[in-house]
Amino acid sequence: MKIASIALFASLTATADATGFRDLVEKVTHRHTESAAAETTTAIEGADQENRELQNQNGCWNNKNTALAWHPNYSAGWTNGICHKTVDCNSPSYSTELACCKGAYSGQTSGFCLNNLPSPPTMSPTVSGGLDVFYPDYSQQWSAGLCINTRPLPSGRPNYSTMLACCKGAYAGQMSGYCLAQLPSPPTGAPTNSAFETDFWYPEYEKTWSDAGCSNKLPLPFNNKADRPNYSSQLACCKGAYGGQTSGNCLSQLPNPPTMTPTGSGGAG
C-alpha cells in the first residue's frame, strides 16, 4: 500500500513538471513572436512615415491633386532639351518656364530651352539668326569641308569664336582651301575666284580614258593632294597622265593646243 502511494505521488509530480515546462516554453515563444511582430510593425510604420514625408515634400507621391508645374524634358537630350508644363514625379519642378531653363539647362550652349520662351532673354541666341560660334560641318567630305554657325550646335562638336579660327583649327592642311575660300575676306593664299581653282593640275580619273583631261577645279574630287598625281601645268599633266591618249582630248583642252594634236575642227592637212 505504501509503495503504491509513493508511485502515484511520483507520477503526479512528473506530470506537473511537464505541464509547467510546456507552459514556460509557450510563454517564451509567445513573447518572442510578439517582439518580432512589434519590430516588423515599427519598420513598416517607418517606411510609411518616410513616404508620407516625401509626399509632403514634393506634393506628388500618391497624390491625385498634384498641381501642374514646369519640368525638364529629359527625353529630348541635352542639346534640344526644353521645359514643359506637366505633372511629373520623376523630375524637379519649377514655378516658371524661365526658372526651369535656368535650373535644369544651365550651360546649354545651344540655348534651345531659352529660345523656346515666349520672350527669350536678351543674352540668349535668337531663332532668327545663327550662333555666335562656328563649328566644322562634318556632313561634307574633307575637300569640301567648311565652317558654319547654323543652330543648334551639335553635341560634342568643337566650336570656335570666328570662322577663320574654325577653318584653321578644323581644316588645317585642307589642300582644296575650300573652307578658307568661304570667308568674307579670304586670306591671300586661299582661292578667291568664282571658279575656285587650285595651283596645281590633276588627272580626271572619274572620266573614261578617251574623254578625260586635266583639271584644277575645286573642290577636289579626292580627299588629299597626294591621292592623285599632280602637275604644275595643264600641259605637264596631259603629257604625264595621258600620254598615248589617241583621242587627244586632254591636249585639245589646252588654251593653245600643240599643232600635232587632233582638234576635232577638221581633217588632216
PDB file of C-alpha atoms in Angstrom:
ATOM      1  CA  MET A   1       0.000   0.000   0.000  1.00  0.00           C
ATOM      2  CA  LYS A   2       2.813   2.379   0.891  1.00  0.00           C
ATOM      3  CA  ILE A   3       4.700   1.591  -2.320  1.00  0.00           C
ATOM      4  CA  ALA A   4       1.625   2.294  -4.493  1.00  0.00           C
ATOM      5  CA  SER A   5       1.160   5.678  -2.832  1.00  0.00           C
ATOM      6  CA  ILE A   6       4.755   6.618  -3.487  1.00  0.00           C
ATOM      7  CA  ALA A   7       4.439   5.660  -7.170  1.00  0.00           C
ATOM      8  CA  LEU A   8       1.217   7.646  -7.555  1.00  0.00           C
ATOM      9  CA  PHE A   9       2.860  10.714  -5.984  1.00  0.00           C
ATOM     10  CA  ALA A  10       5.898  10.450  -8.296  1.00  0.00           C
ATOM     11  CA  SER A  11       3.649  10.191 -11.346  1.00  0.00           C
ATOM     12  CA  LEU A  12       1.656  13.256 -10.363  1.00  0.00           C
ATOM     13  CA  THR A  13       4.838  15.187  -9.679  1.00  0.00           C
ATOM     14  CA  ALA A  14       6.306  14.332 -13.126  1.00  0.00           C
ATOM     15  CA  THR A  15       3.059  15.332 -14.847  1.00  0.00           C
ATOM     16  CA  ALA A  16       3.039  18.663 -13.034  1.00  0.00           C
ATOM     17  CA  ASP A  17       6.689  19.311 -14.009  1.00  0.00           C
ATOM     18  CA  ALA A  18       5.996  18.554 -17.693  1.00  0.00           C
ATOM     19  CA  THR A  19       2.964  20.796 -17.705  1.00  0.00           C
ATOM     20  CA  GLY A  20       4.949  23.604 -16.135  1.00  0.00           C
ATOM     21  CA  PHE A  21       7.779  23.219 -18.674  1.00  0.00           C
ATOM     22  CA  ARG A  22       5.334  23.368 -21.582  1.00  0.00           C
ATOM     23  CA  ASP A  23       3.752  26.488 -20.095  1.00  0.00           C
ATOM     24  CA  LEU A  24       7.181  28.062 -19.771  1.00  0.00           C
ATOM     25  CA  VAL A  25       8.116  27.247 -23.383  1.00  0.00           C
ATOM     26  CA  GLU A  26       4.789  28.614 -24.648  1.00  0.00           C
ATOM     27  CA  LYS A  27       5.251  31.838 -22.705  1.00  0.00           C
ATOM     28  CA  VAL A  28       8.814  32.393 -24.088  1.00  0.00           C
ATOM     29  CA  THR A  29       7.725  31.589 -27.652  1.00  0.00           C
ATOM     30  CA  HIS A  30       4.741  33.915 -27.388  1.00  0.00           C
ATOM     31  CA  ARG A  31       6.913  36.737 -26.101  1.00  0.00           C
ATOM     32  CA  HIS A  32       9.443  36.230 -28.961  1.00  0.00           C
ATOM     33  CA  THR A  33       6.625  36.265 -31.545  1.00  0.00           C
ATOM     34  CA  GLU A  34       5.159  39.419 -30.057  1.00  0.00           C
ATOM     35  CA  SER A  35       8.611  41.088 -30.129  1.00  0.00           C
ATOM     36  CA  ALA A  36       9.235  40.165 -33.799  1.00  0.00           C
ATOM     37  CA  ALA A  37       5.782  41.376 -34.787  1.00  0.00           C
ATOM     38  CA  ALA A  38       6.389  44.637 -32.976  1.00  0.00           C
ATOM     39  CA  GLU A  39       9.706  45.141 -34.833  1.00  0.00           C
ATOM     40  CA  THR A  40       8.050  44.437 -38.210  1.00  0.00           C
ATOM     41  CA  THR A  41       5.238  46.849 -37.430  1.00  0.00           C
ATOM     42  CA  THR A  42       7.778  49.512 -36.453  1.00  0.00           C
ATOM     43  CA  ALA A  43       9.690  49.049 -39.758  1.00  0.00           C
ATOM     44  CA  ILE A  44       6.508  49.294 -41.823  1.00  0.00           C
ATOM     45  CA  GLU A  45       5.392  52.361 -39.946  1.00  0.00           C
ATOM     46  CA  GLY A  46       8.851  53.881 -40.510  1.00  0.00           C
ATOM     47  CA  ALA A  47       8.637  53.278 -44.287  1.00  0.00           C
ATOM     48  CA  ASP A  48       5.153  54.711 -44.364  1.00  0.00           C
ATOM     49  CA  GLN A  49       6.316  57.752 -42.453  1.00  0.00           C
ATOM     50  CA  GLU A  50       9.197  58.226 -44.924  1.00  0.00           C
ATOM     51  CA  ASN A  51       6.807  58.013 -47.856  1.00  0.00           C
ATOM     52  CA  ARG A  52       4.458  60.467 -46.181  1.00  0.00           C
ATOM     53  CA  GLU A  53       7.382  62.859 -45.693  1.00  0.00           C
ATOM     54  CA  LEU A  54       8.304  62.540 -49.384  1.00  0.00           C
ATOM     55  CA  GLN A  55       4.695  63.123 -50.317  1.00  0.00           C
ATOM     56  CA  ASN A  56       4.620  66.244 -48.204  1.00  0.00           C
ATOM     57  CA  GLN A  57       7.874  67.477 -49.718  1.00  0.00           C
ATOM     58  CA  ASN A  58       7.014  67.193 -53.405  1.00  0.00           C
ATOM     59  CA  GLY A  59       3.239  67.001 -53.241  1.00  0.00           C
ATOM     60  CA  CYS A  60       3.333  64.269 -55.870  1.00  0.00           C
ATOM     61  CA  TRP A  61       3.592  60.748 -54.456  1.00  0.00           C
ATOM     62  CA  ASN A  62       0.195  59.031 -54.471  1.00  0.00           C
ATOM     63  CA  ASN A  63      -1.490  62.420 -54.744  1.00  0.00           C
ATOM     64  CA  LYS A  64      -4.202  62.793 -57.365  1.00  0.00           C
ATOM     65  CA  ASN A  65      -4.377  66.546 -56.807  1.00  0.00           C
ATOM     66  CA  THR A  66      -0.767  67.362 -57.743  1.00  0.00           C
ATOM     67  CA  ALA A  67      -0.637  70.743 -59.471  1.00  0.00           C
ATOM     68  CA  LEU A  68       0.884  71.361 -62.907  1.00  0.00           C
ATOM     69  CA  ALA A  69       4.453  72.689 -62.896  1.00  0.00           C
ATOM     70  CA  TRP A  70       7.354  73.237 -65.290  1.00  0.00           C
ATOM     71  CA  HIS A  71       9.611  70.204 -65.692  1.00  0.00           C
ATOM     72  CA  PRO A  72      12.690  69.485 -67.879  1.00  0.00           C
ATOM     73  CA  ASN A  73      12.063  67.146 -70.801  1.00  0.00           C
ATOM     74  CA  TYR A  74      14.991  64.775 -70.309  1.00  0.00           C
ATOM     75  CA  SER A  75      13.921  62.527 -73.212  1.00  0.00           C
ATOM     76  CA  ALA A  76      14.823  65.309 -75.706  1.00  0.00           C
ATOM     77  CA  GLY A  77      18.523  65.173 -74.841  1.00  0.00           C
ATOM     78  CA  TRP A  78      20.771  67.977 -73.629  1.00  0.00           C
ATOM     79  CA  THR A  79      21.176  69.978 -76.860  1.00  0.00           C
ATOM     80  CA  ASN A  80      17.445  70.073 -77.672  1.00  0.00           C
ATOM     81  CA  GLY A  81      16.209  69.979 -74.097  1.00  0.00           C
ATOM     82  CA  ILE A  82      13.249  72.193 -73.194  1.00  0.00           C
ATOM     83  CA  CYS A  83      10.820  72.617 -70.313  1.00  0.00           C
ATOM     84  CA  HIS A  84       7.139  71.770 -70.477  1.00  0.00           C
ATOM     85  CA  LYS A  85       4.223  72.199 -68.088  1.00  0.00           C
ATOM     86  CA  THR A  86       3.023  68.850 -66.831  1.00  0.00           C
ATOM     87  CA  VAL A  87       2.648  66.592 -63.786  1.00  0.00           C
ATOM     88  CA  ASP A  88       5.871  64.639 -63.346  1.00  0.00           C
ATOM     89  CA  CYS A  89       7.021  62.876 -60.176  1.00  0.00           C
ATOM     90  CA  ASN A  90      10.426  61.915 -61.633  1.00  0.00           C
ATOM     91  CA  SER A  91      11.980  65.334 -62.290  1.00  0.00           C
ATOM     92  CA  PRO A  92      12.408  68.628 -60.438  1.00  0.00           C
ATOM     93  CA  SER A  93       9.568  71.113 -60.725  1.00  0.00           C
ATOM     94  CA  TYR A  94       9.713  74.875 -61.226  1.00  0.00           C
ATOM     95  CA  SER A  95       7.113  77.595 -60.947  1.00  0.00           C
ATOM     96  CA  THR A  96       8.011  79.216 -64.308  1.00  0.00           C
ATOM     97  CA  GLU A  97       9.480  78.116 -67.638  1.00  0.00           C
ATOM     98  CA  LEU A  98      12.374  80.547 -67.257  1.00  0.00           C
ATOM     99  CA  ALA A  99      13.246  79.182 -63.824  1.00  0.00           C
ATOM    100  CA  CYS A 100      13.164  75.657 -65.253  1.00  0.00           C
ATOM    101  CA  CYS A 101      15.514  76.546 -68.138  1.00  0.00           C
ATOM    102  CA  LYS A 102      17.949  78.256 -65.777  1.00  0.00           C
ATOM    103  CA  GLY A 103      17.806  75.478 -63.218  1.00  0.00           C
ATOM    104  CA  ALA A 104      17.738  72.387 -65.406  1.00  0.00           C
ATOM    105  CA  TYR A 105      19.608  73.586 -68.529  1.00  0.00           C
ATOM    106  CA  SER A 106      22.185  75.995 -67.152  1.00  0.00           C
ATOM    107  CA  GLY A 107      25.184  75.933 -69.514  1.00  0.00           C
ATOM    108  CA  GLN A 108      23.218  74.630 -72.518  1.00  0.00           C
ATOM    109  CA  THR A 109      25.341  76.128 -75.323  1.00  0.00           C
ATOM    110  CA  SER A 110      22.631  75.662 -77.948  1.00  0.00           C
ATOM    111  CA  GLY A 111      20.324  77.952 -75.947  1.00  0.00           C
ATOM    112  CA  PHE A 112      17.445  75.776 -77.147  1.00  0.00           C
ATOM    113  CA  CYS A 113      15.471  75.924 -73.912  1.00  0.00           C
ATOM    114  CA  LEU A 114      15.705  79.705 -73.537  1.00  0.00           C
ATOM    115  CA  ASN A 115      14.919  80.186 -77.222  1.00  0.00           C
ATOM    116  CA  ASN A 116      11.582  78.471 -76.752  1.00  0.00           C
ATOM    117  CA  LEU A 117      10.432  81.002 -74.183  1.00  0.00           C
ATOM    118  CA  PRO A 118       7.672  83.380 -75.336  1.00  0.00           C
ATOM    119  CA  SER A 119      10.133  86.263 -74.800  1.00  0.00           C
ATOM    120  CA  PRO A 120      13.718  84.908 -74.866  1.00  0.00           C
ATOM    121  CA  PRO A 121      16.217  86.789 -72.650  1.00  0.00           C
ATOM    122  CA  THR A 122      18.369  89.354 -74.454  1.00  0.00           C
ATOM    123  CA  MET A 123      21.559  87.375 -73.883  1.00  0.00           C
ATOM    124  CA  SER A 124      20.227  84.141 -75.405  1.00  0.00           C
ATOM    125  CA  PRO A 125      20.724  83.427 -79.133  1.00  0.00           C
ATOM    126  CA  THR A 126      17.568  84.154 -81.127  1.00  0.00           C
ATOM    127  CA  VAL A 127      15.989  81.724 -83.551  1.00  0.00           C
ATOM    128  CA  SER A 128      16.196  84.200 -86.443  1.00  0.00           C
ATOM    129  CA  GLY A 129      19.994  84.227 -86.670  1.00  0.00           C
ATOM    130  CA  GLY A 130      22.971  81.929 -86.378  1.00  0.00           C
ATOM    131  CA  LEU A 131      25.058  81.032 -83.371  1.00  0.00           C
ATOM    132  CA  ASP A 132      27.833  83.325 -82.200  1.00  0.00           C
ATOM    133  CA  VAL A 133      30.327  80.473 -82.656  1.00  0.00           C
ATOM    134  CA  PHE A 134      31.415  78.439 -85.693  1.00  0.00           C
ATOM    135  CA  TYR A 135      31.876  74.674 -85.953  1.00  0.00           C
ATOM    136  CA  PRO A 136      33.074  72.271 -88.706  1.00  0.00           C
ATOM    137  CA  ASP A 137      30.392  70.765 -90.942  1.00  0.00           C
ATOM    138  CA  TYR A 138      31.292  67.075 -90.797  1.00  0.00           C
ATOM    139  CA  SER A 139      28.476  66.156 -93.177  1.00  0.00           C
ATOM    140  CA  GLN A 140      30.706  67.252 -96.093  1.00  0.00           C
ATOM    141  CA  GLN A 141      33.712  65.399 -97.458  1.00  0.00           C
ATOM    142  CA  TRP A 142      37.121  66.723 -96.416  1.00  0.00           C
ATOM    143  CA  SER A 143      37.876  68.604 -99.626  1.00  0.00           C
ATOM    144  CA  ALA A 144      34.521  70.426 -99.455  1.00  0.00           C
ATOM    145  CA  GLY A 145      34.505  70.895 -95.687  1.00  0.00           C
ATOM    146  CA  LEU A 146      33.639  74.305 -94.281  1.00  0.00           C
ATOM    147  CA  CYS A 147      32.669  76.000 -91.023  1.00  0.00           C
ATOM    148  CA  ILE A 148      29.127  77.100 -90.224  1.00  0.00           C
ATOM    149  CA  ASN A 149      27.189  78.678 -87.368  1.00  0.00           C
ATOM    150  CA  THR A 150      23.803  77.111 -88.062  1.00  0.00           C
ATOM    151  CA  ARG A 151      21.840  76.286 -84.934  1.00  0.00           C
ATOM    152  CA  PRO A 152      21.619  74.122 -82.988  1.00  0.00           C
ATOM    153  CA  LEU A 153      25.229  73.342 -82.114  1.00  0.00           C
ATOM    154  CA  PRO A 154      25.719  69.554 -82.447  1.00  0.00           C
ATOM    155  CA  SER A 155      26.539  67.872 -79.167  1.00  0.00           C
ATOM    156  CA  GLY A 156      30.275  67.368 -78.642  1.00  0.00           C
ATOM    157  CA  ARG A 157      31.264  69.349 -81.759  1.00  0.00           C
ATOM    158  CA  PRO A 158      34.327  71.634 -81.364  1.00  0.00           C
ATOM    159  CA  ASN A 159      33.461  75.293 -81.784  1.00  0.00           C
ATOM    160  CA  TYR A 160      35.433  78.468 -82.417  1.00  0.00           C
ATOM    161  CA  SER A 161      34.839  82.159 -81.866  1.00  0.00           C
ATOM    162  CA  THR A 162      35.380  83.036 -85.561  1.00  0.00           C
ATOM    163  CA  MET A 163      35.038  81.330 -88.929  1.00  0.00           C
ATOM    164  CA  LEU A 164      38.738  81.837 -89.633  1.00  0.00           C
ATOM    165  CA  ALA A 165      39.714  80.223 -86.335  1.00  0.00           C
ATOM    166  CA  CYS A 166      37.437  77.282 -87.171  1.00  0.00           C
ATOM    167  CA  CYS A 167      38.987  76.774 -90.626  1.00  0.00           C
ATOM    168  CA  LYS A 168      42.490  76.895 -89.191  1.00  0.00           C
ATOM    169  CA  GLY A 169      41.636  74.581 -86.313  1.00  0.00           C
ATOM    170  CA  ALA A 170      39.374  72.049 -88.024  1.00  0.00           C
ATOM    171  CA  TYR A 171      40.628  72.109 -91.629  1.00  0.00           C
ATOM    172  CA  ALA A 172      44.342  72.771 -91.301  1.00  0.00           C
ATOM    173  CA  GLY A 173      46.015  71.077 -94.250  1.00  0.00           C
ATOM    174  CA  GLN A 174      42.919  71.117 -96.466  1.00  0.00           C
ATOM    175  CA  MET A 175      44.547  71.257 -99.876  1.00  0.00           C
ATOM    176  CA  SER A 176      41.398  72.412-101.619  1.00  0.00           C
ATOM    177  CA  GLY A 177      41.308  75.544 -99.476  1.00  0.00           C
ATOM    178  CA  TYR A 178      37.535  75.356 -99.642  1.00  0.00           C
ATOM    179  CA  CYS A 179      36.922  76.359 -96.038  1.00  0.00           C
ATOM    180  CA  LEU A 180      39.112  79.468 -96.239  1.00  0.00           C
ATOM    181  CA  ALA A 181      37.568  80.353 -99.582  1.00  0.00           C
ATOM    182  CA  GLN A 182      34.169  80.753 -97.899  1.00  0.00           C
ATOM    183  CA  LEU A 183      35.415  83.565 -95.654  1.00  0.00           C
ATOM    184  CA  PRO A 184      34.036  87.056 -96.367  1.00  0.00           C
ATOM    185  CA  SER A 185      37.665  88.166 -96.918  1.00  0.00           C
ATOM    186  CA  PRO A 186      39.703  85.041 -97.747  1.00  0.00           C
ATOM    187  CA  PRO A 187      43.455  85.109 -96.922  1.00  0.00           C
ATOM    188  CA  THR A 188      45.814  85.694 -99.852  1.00  0.00           C
ATOM    189  CA  GLY A 189      46.725  82.019-100.019  1.00  0.00           C
ATOM    190  CA  ALA A 190      43.139  80.870-100.373  1.00  0.00           C
ATOM    191  CA  PRO A 191      41.437  80.544-103.778  1.00  0.00           C
ATOM    192  CA  THR A 192      39.379  83.675-104.406  1.00  0.00           C
ATOM    193  CA  ASN A 193      37.912  83.397-107.910  1.00  0.00           C
ATOM    194  CA  SER A 194      34.369  82.253-108.547  1.00  0.00           C
ATOM    195  CA  ALA A 195      35.595  79.061-110.243  1.00  0.00           C
ATOM    196  CA  PHE A 196      37.619  78.017-107.186  1.00  0.00           C
ATOM    197  CA  GLU A 197      40.787  76.833-108.826  1.00  0.00           C
ATOM    198  CA  THR A 198      43.848  75.387-107.154  1.00  0.00           C
ATOM    199  CA  ASP A 199      47.502  75.987-108.096  1.00  0.00           C
ATOM    200  CA  PHE A 200      48.105  72.500-109.498  1.00  0.00           C
ATOM    201  CA  TRP A 201      46.579  70.228-112.141  1.00  0.00           C
ATOM    202  CA  TYR A 202      45.329  66.675-111.642  1.00  0.00           C
ATOM    203  CA  PRO A 203      44.022  63.915-113.988  1.00  0.00           C
ATOM    204  CA  GLU A 204      40.266  63.325-114.146  1.00  0.00           C
ATOM    205  CA  TYR A 205      40.238  59.654-113.230  1.00  0.00           C
ATOM    206  CA  GLU A 206      36.479  59.734-112.740  1.00  0.00           C
ATOM    207  CA  LYS A 207      36.056  60.001-116.537  1.00  0.00           C
ATOM    208  CA  THR A 208      36.733  57.388-119.209  1.00  0.00           C
ATOM    209  CA  TRP A 209      40.224  57.354-120.751  1.00  0.00           C
ATOM    210  CA  SER A 210      39.176  58.796-124.129  1.00  0.00           C
ATOM    211  CA  ASP A 211      37.132  61.625-122.555  1.00  0.00           C
ATOM    212  CA  ALA A 212      39.386  62.500-119.646  1.00  0.00           C
ATOM    213  CA  GLY A 213      41.515  65.564-119.303  1.00  0.00           C
ATOM    214  CA  CYS A 214      43.320  67.505-116.570  1.00  0.00           C
ATOM    215  CA  SER A 215      41.657  69.903-114.166  1.00  0.00           C
ATOM    216  CA  ASN A 216      42.468  72.399-111.454  1.00  0.00           C
ATOM    217  CA  LYS A 217      38.898  72.900-110.244  1.00  0.00           C
ATOM    218  CA  LEU A 218      37.792  72.947-106.622  1.00  0.00           C
ATOM    219  CA  PRO A 219      36.585  71.219-104.642  1.00  0.00           C
ATOM    220  CA  LEU A 220      38.915  68.336-105.365  1.00  0.00           C
ATOM    221  CA  PRO A 221      37.158  65.051-106.242  1.00  0.00           C
ATOM    222  CA  PHE A 222      39.506  63.314-103.788  1.00  0.00           C
ATOM    223  CA  ASN A 223      40.455  63.904-100.172  1.00  0.00           C
ATOM    224  CA  ASN A 224      44.166  64.730-100.202  1.00  0.00           C
ATOM    225  CA  LYS A 225      46.572  66.170-102.713  1.00  0.00           C
ATOM    226  CA  ALA A 226      48.738  63.056-102.540  1.00  0.00           C
ATOM    227  CA  ASP A 227      45.812  60.817-103.559  1.00  0.00           C
ATOM    228  CA  ARG A 228      46.485  61.580-107.262  1.00  0.00           C
ATOM    229  CA  PRO A 229      49.465  62.716-109.310  1.00  0.00           C
ATOM    230  CA  ASN A 230      49.624  66.491-109.591  1.00  0.00           C
ATOM    231  CA  TYR A 231      51.456  68.749-112.015  1.00  0.00           C
ATOM    232  CA  SER A 232      52.461  72.372-112.158  1.00  0.00           C
ATOM    233  CA  SER A 233      50.732  72.960-115.530  1.00  0.00           C
ATOM    234  CA  GLN A 234      47.926  71.548-117.646  1.00  0.00           C
ATOM    235  CA  LEU A 235      50.349  70.573-120.412  1.00  0.00           C
ATOM    236  CA  ALA A 236      52.595  68.707-117.980  1.00  0.00           C
ATOM    237  CA  CYS A 237      49.542  66.878-116.625  1.00  0.00           C
ATOM    238  CA  CYS A 238      48.357  65.810-120.088  1.00  0.00           C
ATOM    239  CA  LYS A 239      51.807  64.560-121.054  1.00  0.00           C
ATOM    240  CA  GLY A 240      52.331  62.740-117.750  1.00  0.00           C
ATOM    241  CA  ALA A 241      48.876  61.268-117.164  1.00  0.00           C
ATOM    242  CA  TYR A 242      47.502  60.903-120.712  1.00  0.00           C
ATOM    243  CA  GLY A 243      50.485  60.209-122.901  1.00  0.00           C
ATOM    244  CA  GLY A 244      49.270  57.946-125.695  1.00  0.00           C
ATOM    245  CA  GLN A 245      45.654  59.111-125.488  1.00  0.00           C
ATOM    246  CA  THR A 246      44.632  58.623-129.124  1.00  0.00           C
ATOM    247  CA  SER A 247      41.570  60.851-128.818  1.00  0.00           C
ATOM    248  CA  GLY A 248      43.816  63.754-127.868  1.00  0.00           C
ATOM    249  CA  ASN A 249      41.028  65.074-125.633  1.00  0.00           C
ATOM    250  CA  CYS A 250      43.338  66.213-122.852  1.00  0.00           C
ATOM    251  CA  LEU A 251      45.676  68.208-125.106  1.00  0.00           C
ATOM    252  CA  SER A 252      42.731  69.656-127.029  1.00  0.00           C
ATOM    253  CA  GLN A 253      41.557  71.396-123.844  1.00  0.00           C
ATOM    254  CA  LEU A 254      44.741  73.467-123.593  1.00  0.00           C
ATOM    255  CA  PRO A 255      44.394  77.217-124.286  1.00  0.00           C
ATOM    256  CA  ASN A 256      46.850  76.719-127.171  1.00  0.00           C
ATOM    257  CA  PRO A 257      46.805  73.044-128.200  1.00  0.00           C
ATOM    258  CA  PRO A 258      50.021  71.687-129.819  1.00  0.00           C
ATOM    259  CA  THR A 259      49.940  71.612-133.640  1.00  0.00           C
ATOM    260  CA  MET A 260      50.238  67.819-133.868  1.00  0.00           C
ATOM    261  CA  THR A 261      47.258  67.064-131.610  1.00  0.00           C
ATOM    262  CA  PRO A 262      43.847  66.374-133.221  1.00  0.00           C
ATOM    263  CA  THR A 263      41.499  69.311-132.561  1.00  0.00           C
ATOM    264  CA  GLY A 264      38.241  67.939-133.962  1.00  0.00           C
ATOM    265  CA  SER A 265      37.719  71.012-136.217  1.00  0.00           C
ATOM    266  CA  GLY A 266      38.581  69.307-139.480  1.00  0.00           C
ATOM    267  CA  GLY A 267      40.599  66.624-141.270  1.00  0.00           C
ATOM    268  CA  ALA A 268      44.372  66.354-141.543  1.00  0.00           C
ATOM    269  CA  GLY A 269      46.032  68.900-143.750  1.00  0.00           C
TER     270      GLY A 269
END
